[in-house]
Amino acid sequence: HPDHEPGSVVFRLQQQPHETFQRQGDDLHTEVSITLLDALAGFRRTLTHVDDKTPVELKRQGVTPPGFVQRLAGKGMPHRRPHPGGAKYGDLLVTYWIQFPVSLSADAKDRIAAVFGADTKWDGTSSESTRDSAAHRGKQAPPAKASAAHDEL
């Protein structure tokens, strides 16, 4: 109004929690459960971004260890200020958790033994695979995250 002195309008925004994504600065974090087969052989799937519209392709080739974090550059939230290097968006960090079966049938055990070699024994020495396992021990997703379809092979 012309008779009043101009002033500032102040907005105060409060971020609401999201069921799938957590924001840390301009980066987004999420956790994804994958099957044991996906963890061993690789996979490709689509995740819907925080805007509930944009598809984000997740893909891995080869073995994905439990707790592995995949960084998808530029798939996070818009930067609030100019960013070094000119990037306009933060990153999306996806942590993968493996759905292990609760039990195995005798036939499944035999087939797995045939694939991995039934006479293979661990000699207690360190290897890259044992370091990976030790680094993620106790960090599996809780059983509630596993689907019933993968409870038994």
mmCIF file of C-alpha atoms in Angstrom:
data_model
loop_
_atom_site.group_PDB
_atom_site.id
_atom_site.type_symbol
_atom_site.label_atom_id
_atom_site.label_comp_id
_atom_site.label_asym_id
_atom_site.label_seq_id
_atom_site.Cartn_x
_atom_site.Cartn_y
_atom_site.Cartn_z
ATOM 1 C CA HIS A 1 0.000 0.000 0.000
ATOM 2 C CA PRO A 2 1.415 3.402 -0.913
ATOM 3 C CA ASP A 3 0.886 4.869 2.593
ATOM 4 C CA HIS A 4 3.030 2.210 4.295
ATOM 5 C CA GLU A 5 6.778 1.813 4.364
ATOM 6 C CA PRO A 6 8.004 -1.283 2.489
ATOM 7 C CA GLY A 7 9.323 -4.120 4.666
ATOM 8 C CA SER A 8 10.650 -7.642 4.435
ATOM 9 C CA VAL A 9 8.547 -10.732 4.247
ATOM 10 C CA VAL A 10 10.140 -13.572 6.177
ATOM 11 C CA PHE A 11 9.252 -17.192 5.474
ATOM 12 C CA ARG A 12 10.197 -19.899 7.883
ATOM 13 C CA LEU A 13 10.281 -23.379 6.340
ATOM 14 C CA GLN A 14 10.342 -26.595 8.282
ATOM 15 C CA GLN A 15 11.438 -29.749 6.498
ATOM 16 C CA GLN A 16 9.161 -32.756 6.970
ATOM 17 C CA PRO A 17 10.703 -36.240 7.250
ATOM 18 C CA HIS A 18 10.382 -38.437 4.157
ATOM 19 C CA GLU A 19 9.722 -42.175 4.428
ATOM 20 C CA THR A 20 12.421 -43.124 1.899
ATOM 21 C CA PHE A 21 15.006 -40.308 1.772
ATOM 22 C CA GLN A 22 16.999 -38.403 4.382
ATOM 23 C CA ARG A 23 18.573 -35.075 3.516
ATOM 24 C CA GLN A 24 22.062 -34.103 4.672
ATOM 25 C CA GLY A 25 22.887 -30.693 3.254
ATOM 26 C CA ASP A 26 22.300 -30.997 -0.495
ATOM 27 C CA ASP A 27 22.844 -34.773 -0.505
ATOM 28 C CA LEU A 28 20.062 -37.343 -0.240
ATOM 29 C CA HIS A 29 20.515 -40.721 1.472
ATOM 30 C CA THR A 30 18.379 -43.841 1.112
ATOM 31 C CA GLU A 31 18.594 -47.563 1.819
ATOM 32 C CA VAL A 32 17.606 -50.296 -0.640
ATOM 33 C CA SER A 33 17.171 -54.016 0.079
ATOM 34 C CA ILE A 34 18.289 -56.398 -2.663
ATOM 35 C CA THR A 35 18.092 -60.157 -2.981
ATOM 36 C CA LEU A 36 21.084 -62.403 -2.434
ATOM 37 C CA LEU A 37 21.063 -63.211 -6.161
ATOM 38 C CA ASP A 38 21.145 -59.472 -6.997
ATOM 39 C CA ALA A 39 24.031 -59.009 -4.539
ATOM 40 C CA LEU A 40 26.045 -61.777 -6.188
ATOM 41 C CA ALA A 41 25.204 -61.329 -9.869
ATOM 42 C CA GLY A 42 24.323 -57.647 -10.251
ATOM 43 C CA PHE A 43 21.014 -55.952 -10.957
ATOM 44 C CA ARG A 44 19.222 -53.042 -12.565
ATOM 45 C CA ARG A 45 16.154 -51.374 -11.043
ATOM 46 C CA THR A 46 14.445 -48.023 -10.894
ATOM 47 C CA LEU A 47 13.954 -45.904 -7.783
ATOM 48 C CA THR A 48 11.486 -43.012 -7.748
ATOM 49 C CA HIS A 49 13.186 -39.765 -6.661
ATOM 50 C CA VAL A 50 11.990 -37.661 -3.718
ATOM 51 C CA ASP A 51 9.753 -35.630 -6.071
ATOM 52 C CA ASP A 52 7.662 -38.821 -6.676
ATOM 53 C CA LYS A 53 8.088 -38.341 -10.440
ATOM 54 C CA THR A 54 11.689 -38.649 -11.563
ATOM 55 C CA PRO A 55 12.997 -42.200 -12.107
ATOM 56 C CA VAL A 56 16.553 -42.903 -10.953
ATOM 57 C CA GLU A 57 18.267 -45.985 -12.403
ATOM 58 C CA LEU A 58 20.173 -48.114 -9.912
ATOM 59 C CA LYS A 59 22.518 -50.680 -11.395
ATOM 60 C CA ARG A 60 25.403 -52.778 -10.169
ATOM 61 C CA GLN A 61 27.517 -55.357 -11.931
ATOM 62 C CA GLY A 62 29.135 -58.148 -10.012
ATOM 63 C CA VAL A 63 29.137 -58.505 -6.229
ATOM 64 C CA THR A 64 27.550 -55.875 -3.968
ATOM 65 C CA PRO A 65 28.606 -56.376 -0.318
ATOM 66 C CA PRO A 66 26.177 -55.624 2.534
ATOM 67 C CA GLY A 67 26.284 -51.960 3.514
ATOM 68 C CA PHE A 68 27.834 -50.881 0.201
ATOM 69 C CA VAL A 69 27.180 -47.183 -0.513
ATOM 70 C CA GLN A 70 26.746 -46.142 -4.143
ATOM 71 C CA ARG A 71 27.131 -42.414 -4.874
ATOM 72 C CA LEU A 72 25.050 -41.072 -7.766
ATOM 73 C CA ALA A 73 26.540 -37.658 -8.555
ATOM 74 C CA GLY A 74 24.106 -34.853 -9.277
ATOM 75 C CA LYS A 75 21.001 -36.822 -8.187
ATOM 76 C CA GLY A 76 20.533 -35.049 -4.842
ATOM 77 C CA MET A 77 18.876 -31.755 -3.951
ATOM 78 C CA PRO A 78 19.596 -28.445 -5.715
ATOM 79 C CA HIS A 79 22.547 -26.520 -4.247
ATOM 80 C CA ARG A 80 21.422 -23.434 -2.362
ATOM 81 C CA ARG A 81 24.581 -21.527 -3.233
ATOM 82 C CA PRO A 82 26.979 -21.675 -6.190
ATOM 83 C CA HIS A 83 29.066 -24.812 -5.856
ATOM 84 C CA PRO A 84 32.752 -25.287 -6.787
ATOM 85 C CA GLY A 85 32.978 -26.961 -10.171
ATOM 86 C CA GLY A 86 29.576 -25.647 -11.230
ATOM 87 C CA ALA A 87 27.526 -28.637 -9.996
ATOM 88 C CA LYS A 88 23.877 -27.692 -9.603
ATOM 89 C CA TYR A 89 22.785 -30.655 -7.448
ATOM 90 C CA GLY A 90 24.077 -32.659 -4.515
ATOM 91 C CA ASP A 91 24.525 -36.422 -4.666
ATOM 92 C CA LEU A 92 22.234 -39.368 -3.948
ATOM 93 C CA LEU A 93 23.868 -41.977 -1.704
ATOM 94 C CA VAL A 94 22.256 -45.420 -1.780
ATOM 95 C CA THR A 95 23.143 -47.980 0.905
ATOM 96 C CA TYR A 96 22.434 -51.569 -0.128
ATOM 97 C CA TRP A 97 21.304 -54.242 2.335
ATOM 98 C CA ILE A 98 21.106 -57.902 1.392
ATOM 99 C CA GLN A 99 18.005 -60.056 1.984
ATOM 100 C CA PHE A 100 19.357 -63.412 3.137
ATOM 101 C CA PRO A 101 17.033 -66.403 3.277
ATOM 102 C CA VAL A 102 15.981 -67.494 6.759
ATOM 103 C CA SER A 103 16.463 -71.137 5.840
ATOM 104 C CA LEU A 104 17.572 -73.306 2.911
ATOM 105 C CA SER A 105 16.179 -76.592 1.700
ATOM 106 C CA ALA A 106 18.580 -79.521 1.379
ATOM 107 C CA ASP A 107 18.312 -79.267 -2.423
ATOM 108 C CA ALA A 108 19.186 -75.551 -2.350
ATOM 109 C CA LYS A 109 22.206 -76.261 -0.124
ATOM 110 C CA ASP A 110 23.393 -78.936 -2.562
ATOM 111 C CA ARG A 111 23.007 -76.574 -5.541
ATOM 112 C CA ILE A 112 24.860 -73.768 -3.755
ATOM 113 C CA ALA A 113 27.643 -76.148 -2.754
ATOM 114 C CA ALA A 114 27.924 -77.262 -6.390
ATOM 115 C CA VAL A 115 28.260 -73.661 -7.572
ATOM 116 C CA PHE A 116 30.783 -72.554 -4.940
ATOM 117 C CA GLY A 117 32.619 -75.833 -4.533
ATOM 118 C CA ALA A 118 31.663 -78.130 -1.668
ATOM 119 C CA ASP A 119 35.279 -78.809 -0.716
ATOM 120 C CA THR A 120 36.194 -75.122 -0.374
ATOM 121 C CA LYS A 121 37.311 -74.394 3.182
ATOM 122 C CA TRP A 122 38.369 -71.062 4.667
ATOM 123 C CA ASP A 123 41.886 -71.300 6.054
ATOM 124 C CA GLY A 124 41.536 -68.315 8.385
ATOM 125 C CA THR A 125 43.804 -66.061 6.354
ATOM 126 C CA SER A 126 42.662 -62.649 5.260
ATOM 127 C CA SER A 127 41.443 -61.987 1.762
ATOM 128 C CA GLU A 128 39.580 -59.118 0.149
ATOM 129 C CA SER A 129 36.264 -60.930 0.567
ATOM 130 C CA THR A 130 36.870 -61.620 4.269
ATOM 131 C CA ARG A 131 37.807 -57.977 4.873
ATOM 132 C CA ASP A 132 34.549 -56.905 3.218
ATOM 133 C CA SER A 133 32.579 -59.298 5.405
ATOM 134 C CA ALA A 134 34.296 -58.154 8.588
ATOM 135 C CA ALA A 135 33.733 -54.486 7.753
ATOM 136 C CA HIS A 136 29.979 -55.008 7.455
ATOM 137 C CA ARG A 137 29.409 -57.589 10.187
ATOM 138 C CA GLY A 138 26.351 -56.728 12.270
ATOM 139 C CA LYS A 139 25.156 -54.041 9.847
ATOM 140 C CA GLN A 140 22.551 -56.083 7.985
ATOM 141 C CA ALA A 141 19.063 -54.733 7.524
ATOM 142 C CA PRO A 142 16.660 -55.949 10.190
ATOM 143 C CA PRO A 143 14.676 -59.059 9.214
ATOM 144 C CA ALA A 144 11.520 -56.944 8.858
ATOM 145 C CA LYS A 145 12.992 -55.382 5.683
ATOM 146 C CA ALA A 146 13.308 -58.758 3.966
ATOM 147 C CA SER A 147 10.354 -59.912 1.941
ATOM 148 C CA ALA A 148 8.608 -63.187 2.648
ATOM 149 C CA ALA A 149 9.260 -64.340 -0.923
ATOM 150 C CA HIS A 150 12.963 -64.651 -0.134
ATOM 151 C CA ASP A 151 12.666 -66.332 3.273
ATOM 152 C CA GLU A 152 13.346 -69.787 1.868
ATOM 153 C CA LEU A 153 15.144 -70.963 -1.225
#
